[in-house]
Coordinates of C-alpha atoms and ligand atoms in Angstrom, one line a residue:
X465 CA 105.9 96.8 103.6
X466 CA 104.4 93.1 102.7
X467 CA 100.8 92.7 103.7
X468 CA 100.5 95.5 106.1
X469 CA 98.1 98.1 104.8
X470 CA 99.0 101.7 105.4
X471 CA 97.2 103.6 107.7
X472 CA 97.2 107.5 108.3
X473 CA 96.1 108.9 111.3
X474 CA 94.9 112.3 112.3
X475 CA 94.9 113.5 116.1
X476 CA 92.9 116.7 116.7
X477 CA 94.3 116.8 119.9
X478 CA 92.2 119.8 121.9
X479 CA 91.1 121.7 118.6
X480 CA 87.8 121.8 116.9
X481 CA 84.1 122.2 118.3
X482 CA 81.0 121.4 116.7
X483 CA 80.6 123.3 113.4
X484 CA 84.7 123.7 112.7
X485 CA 85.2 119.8 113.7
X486 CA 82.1 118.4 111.5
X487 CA 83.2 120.6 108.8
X488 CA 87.0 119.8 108.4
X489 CA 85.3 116.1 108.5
X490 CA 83.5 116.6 105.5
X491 CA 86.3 118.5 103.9
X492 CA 89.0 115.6 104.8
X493 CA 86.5 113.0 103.5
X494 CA 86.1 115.1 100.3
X495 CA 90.3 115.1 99.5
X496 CA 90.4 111.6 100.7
X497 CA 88.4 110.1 98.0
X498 CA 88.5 106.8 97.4
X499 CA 91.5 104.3 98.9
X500 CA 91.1 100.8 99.2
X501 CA 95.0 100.2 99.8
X502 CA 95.2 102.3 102.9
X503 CA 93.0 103.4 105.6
X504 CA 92.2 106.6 107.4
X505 CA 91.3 107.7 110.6
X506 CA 90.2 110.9 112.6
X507 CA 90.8 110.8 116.3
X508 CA 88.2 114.1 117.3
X509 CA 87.9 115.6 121.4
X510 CA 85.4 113.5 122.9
X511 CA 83.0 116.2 122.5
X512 CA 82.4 116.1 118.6
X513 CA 83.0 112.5 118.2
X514 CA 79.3 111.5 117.7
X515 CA 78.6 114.2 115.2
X516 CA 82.3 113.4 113.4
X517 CA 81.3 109.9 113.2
X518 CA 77.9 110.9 111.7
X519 CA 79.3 113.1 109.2
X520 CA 81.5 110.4 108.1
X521 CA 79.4 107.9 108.0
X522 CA 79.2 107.3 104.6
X523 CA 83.2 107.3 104.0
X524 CA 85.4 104.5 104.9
X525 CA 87.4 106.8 107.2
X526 CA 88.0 105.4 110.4
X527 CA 86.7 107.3 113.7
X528 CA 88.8 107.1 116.9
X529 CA 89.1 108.4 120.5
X530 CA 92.3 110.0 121.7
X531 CA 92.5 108.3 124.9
X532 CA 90.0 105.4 126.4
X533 CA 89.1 103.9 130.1
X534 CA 89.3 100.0 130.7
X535 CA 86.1 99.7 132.2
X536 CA 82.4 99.5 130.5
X537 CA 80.8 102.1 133.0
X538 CA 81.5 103.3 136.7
X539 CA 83.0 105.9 139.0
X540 CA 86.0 107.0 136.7
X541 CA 85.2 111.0 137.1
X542 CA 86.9 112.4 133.7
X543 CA 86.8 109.0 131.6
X544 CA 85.1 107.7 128.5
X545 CA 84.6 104.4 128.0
X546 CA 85.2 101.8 125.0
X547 CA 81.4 101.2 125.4
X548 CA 80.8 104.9 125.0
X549 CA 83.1 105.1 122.6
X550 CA 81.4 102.3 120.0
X551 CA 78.1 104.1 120.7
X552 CA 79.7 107.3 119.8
X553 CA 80.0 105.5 116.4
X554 CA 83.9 105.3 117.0
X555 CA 85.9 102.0 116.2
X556 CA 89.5 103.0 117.6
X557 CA 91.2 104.6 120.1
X558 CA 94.7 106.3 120.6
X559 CA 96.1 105.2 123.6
X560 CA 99.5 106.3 126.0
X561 CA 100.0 109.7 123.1
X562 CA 103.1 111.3 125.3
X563 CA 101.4 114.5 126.3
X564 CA 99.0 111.8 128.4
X565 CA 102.4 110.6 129.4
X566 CA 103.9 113.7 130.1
X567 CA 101.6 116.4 131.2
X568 CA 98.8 114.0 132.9
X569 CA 101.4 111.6 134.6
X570 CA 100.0 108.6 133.0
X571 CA 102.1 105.5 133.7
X572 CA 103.2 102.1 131.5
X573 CA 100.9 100.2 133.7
X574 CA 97.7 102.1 133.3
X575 CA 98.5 102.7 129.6
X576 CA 98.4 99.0 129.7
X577 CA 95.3 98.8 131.3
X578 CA 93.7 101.2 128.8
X579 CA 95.6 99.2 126.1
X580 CA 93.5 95.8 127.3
X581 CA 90.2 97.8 127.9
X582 CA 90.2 98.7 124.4
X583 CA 90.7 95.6 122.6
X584 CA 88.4 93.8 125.4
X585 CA 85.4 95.9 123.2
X586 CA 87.1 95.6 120.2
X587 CA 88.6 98.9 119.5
X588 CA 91.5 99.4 117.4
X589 CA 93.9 100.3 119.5
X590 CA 96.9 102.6 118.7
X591 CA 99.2 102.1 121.3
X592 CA 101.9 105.5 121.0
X593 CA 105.3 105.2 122.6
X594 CA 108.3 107.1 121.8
X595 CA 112.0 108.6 123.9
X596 CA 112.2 112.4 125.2
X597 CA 115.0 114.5 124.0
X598 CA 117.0 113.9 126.9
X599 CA 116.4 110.0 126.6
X600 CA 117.7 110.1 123.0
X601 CA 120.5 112.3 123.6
X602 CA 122.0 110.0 126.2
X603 CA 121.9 106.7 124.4
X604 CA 118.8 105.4 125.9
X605 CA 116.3 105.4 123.1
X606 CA 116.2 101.8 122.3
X607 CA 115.9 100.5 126.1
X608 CA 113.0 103.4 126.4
X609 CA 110.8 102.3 123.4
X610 CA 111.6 98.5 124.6
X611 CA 109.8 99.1 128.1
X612 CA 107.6 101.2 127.2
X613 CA 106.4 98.1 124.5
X614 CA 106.8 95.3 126.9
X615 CA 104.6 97.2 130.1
X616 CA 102.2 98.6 127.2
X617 CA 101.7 95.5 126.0
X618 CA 101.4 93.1 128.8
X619 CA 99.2 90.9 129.1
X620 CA 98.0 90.4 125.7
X621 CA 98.3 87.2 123.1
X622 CA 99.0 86.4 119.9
X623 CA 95.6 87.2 118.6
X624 CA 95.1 90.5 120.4
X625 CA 98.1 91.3 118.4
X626 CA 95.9 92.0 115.4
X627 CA 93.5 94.9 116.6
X628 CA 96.9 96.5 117.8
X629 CA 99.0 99.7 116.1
X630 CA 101.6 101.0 117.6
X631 CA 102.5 104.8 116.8
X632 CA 106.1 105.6 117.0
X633 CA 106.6 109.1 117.9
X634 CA 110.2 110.7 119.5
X635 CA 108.9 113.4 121.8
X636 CA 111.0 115.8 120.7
X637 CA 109.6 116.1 117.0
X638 CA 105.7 116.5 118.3
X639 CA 104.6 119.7 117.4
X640 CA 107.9 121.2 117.3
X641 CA 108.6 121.0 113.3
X642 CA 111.6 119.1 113.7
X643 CA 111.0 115.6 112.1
X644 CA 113.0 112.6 113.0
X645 CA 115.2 112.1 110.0
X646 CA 113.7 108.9 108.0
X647 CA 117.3 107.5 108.8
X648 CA 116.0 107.6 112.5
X649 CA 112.7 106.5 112.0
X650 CA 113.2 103.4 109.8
X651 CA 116.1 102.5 112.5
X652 CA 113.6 103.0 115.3
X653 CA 110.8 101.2 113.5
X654 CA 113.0 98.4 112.5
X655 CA 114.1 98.0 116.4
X656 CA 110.1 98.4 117.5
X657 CA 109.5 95.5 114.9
X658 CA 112.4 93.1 116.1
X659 CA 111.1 94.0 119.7
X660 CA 108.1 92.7 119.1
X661 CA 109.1 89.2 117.6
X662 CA 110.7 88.8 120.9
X663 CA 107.6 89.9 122.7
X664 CA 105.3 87.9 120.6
X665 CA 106.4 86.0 117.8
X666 CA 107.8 86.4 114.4
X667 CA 104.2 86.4 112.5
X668 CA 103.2 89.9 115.2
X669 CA 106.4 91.3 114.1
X670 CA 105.8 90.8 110.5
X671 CA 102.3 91.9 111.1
X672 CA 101.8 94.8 113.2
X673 CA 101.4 98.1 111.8
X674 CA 104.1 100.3 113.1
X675 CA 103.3 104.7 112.4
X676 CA 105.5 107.4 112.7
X677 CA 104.7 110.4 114.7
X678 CA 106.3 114.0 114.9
X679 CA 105.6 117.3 112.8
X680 CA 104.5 114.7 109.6
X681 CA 104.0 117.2 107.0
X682 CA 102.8 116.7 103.1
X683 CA 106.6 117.5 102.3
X684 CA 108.4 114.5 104.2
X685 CA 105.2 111.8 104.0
X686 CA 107.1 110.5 101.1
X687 CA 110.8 109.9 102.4
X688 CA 108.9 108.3 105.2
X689 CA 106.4 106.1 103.8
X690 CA 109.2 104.9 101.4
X691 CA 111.1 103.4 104.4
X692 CA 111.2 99.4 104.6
X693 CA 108.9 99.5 108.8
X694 CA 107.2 102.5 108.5
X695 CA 103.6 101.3 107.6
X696 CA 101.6 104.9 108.2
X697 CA 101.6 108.3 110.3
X698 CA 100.2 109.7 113.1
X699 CA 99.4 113.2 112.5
X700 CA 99.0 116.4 114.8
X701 CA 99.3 120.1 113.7
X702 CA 98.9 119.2 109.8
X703 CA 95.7 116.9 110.4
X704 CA 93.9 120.4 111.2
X705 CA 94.2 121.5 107.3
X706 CA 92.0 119.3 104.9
X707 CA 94.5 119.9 101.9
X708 CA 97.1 119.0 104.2
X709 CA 96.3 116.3 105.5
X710 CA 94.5 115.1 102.2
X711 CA 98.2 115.3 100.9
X712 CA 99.9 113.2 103.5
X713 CA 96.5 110.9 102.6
X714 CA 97.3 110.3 99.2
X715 CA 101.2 109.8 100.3
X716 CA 103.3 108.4 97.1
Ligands
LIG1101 P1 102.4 116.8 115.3 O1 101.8 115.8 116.4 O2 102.1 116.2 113.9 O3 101.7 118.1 115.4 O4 103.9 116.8 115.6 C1 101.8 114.4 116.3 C2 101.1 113.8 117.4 O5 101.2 114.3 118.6 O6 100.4 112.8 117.3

């Protein structure tokens, strides 16, 4: 893995309100312990992210949106912005996750645009791509995580490179307990990675952090953290148990 630190993610997706959300935040932070050769982070609903953040305040556990506008303020009826997000007391923000993609109808291009409102306040920015079923069962996974990476990340240079994650995550294993093997993931990684030296250049390739996403559970962190290009997870369904997720945390 070089000089890429790990990083393990948890999305709450649409779960958790007030007193449930604040307390699995104290509970994570309390498994997490100390790490100084990895870093966390809790992407809570909109709602709670102000009181998560407080809770956590005292941890070095990371606090993200799920999803982000490009603009500062304005008519976007729905939207949160980066702005709102930073004054929230969050530093990050998921961005394109494929149930945007799939059940809101969000697009390459206005991912993008998310992608470069983010980083234009600073947010670390996890941009998720990953193929459907259908798209890996007829041969067209690698052309479908290559577009999706070169519309995502348009636009951006060298240096935005550096606030940027990307969150590899087949469709097909999201919530549905089927994991990609790690055969499929290194493989995957390994093309996301090569993908990006032609994007960018050998140093962002090197460089970016590159998670895996899709029913990560304490029993297969391992096998996948020990692959060459997977440098973290992103975490649904087990993120939602403290000792689960503490497990996957302190991955071997
Ligand atoms: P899962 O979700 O771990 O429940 O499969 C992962 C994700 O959607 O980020």
């Amino acid at each position: 893995m070089g000089t890429r630190k790990a990083l393990i993610a948890g999305n709450w997706k649409m779960y958790t309100t007030v007193v449930d959300g604040c307390r699995l935040a104290l509970d994570v932070a309390k498994t997490a312990g100390n790490f100084t050769d990895r870093e966390v982070l809790i992407a809570p609903p909109f709602t709670i992210l102000s009181e998560v953040a407080h809770v956590l305040a005292g941890s070095d556990i990371i606090v993200a949106s799920q999803n982000v506008c490009w603009a500062e303020k304005g008519a976007f009826t729905g939207e949160i912005s980066p702005v709102m997000v930073r004054a929230a007391g969050g530093s990050a923000a998921i961005v394109g996750h494929s149930e945007r993609r799939q059940i809101f109808g969000e697009t390459d291009e206005l991912i993008n645009r998310r992608v470069q409102g983010a980083l234009a306040f600073g947010l670390l920015t996890i941009l998720c791509i990953g193929e459907t079923l259908d798209e890996r069962e007829s041969g067209k996974t690698f052309e479908v995580l290559a577009a999706q990476l070169k519309k995502g990340l348009a636009s951006l240079a060298v240096a935005d490179m550096a606030k940027v994650v990307i969150a590899y995550e087949p469709v097909w294993a999201i919530g549905t307990g089927k994991t990609a093997s790690k055969e499929q993931a290194q493989e995957a990684h390994a093309f996301i990675r090569e993908t990006l030296g032609k994007i960018f250049e050998k140093t962002v390739a090197e460089q970016t952090r590159i998670l895996y996403g899709g029913s990560v559970k304490p029993t297969n962190i391992d096998e996948l953290m020990a692959q060459n290009d997977i440098d973290g997870a992103l975490v649904g369904g087990a993120a939602l148990d403290a000792e689960s997720f503490g497990r996957i945390i302190h991955y071997q």
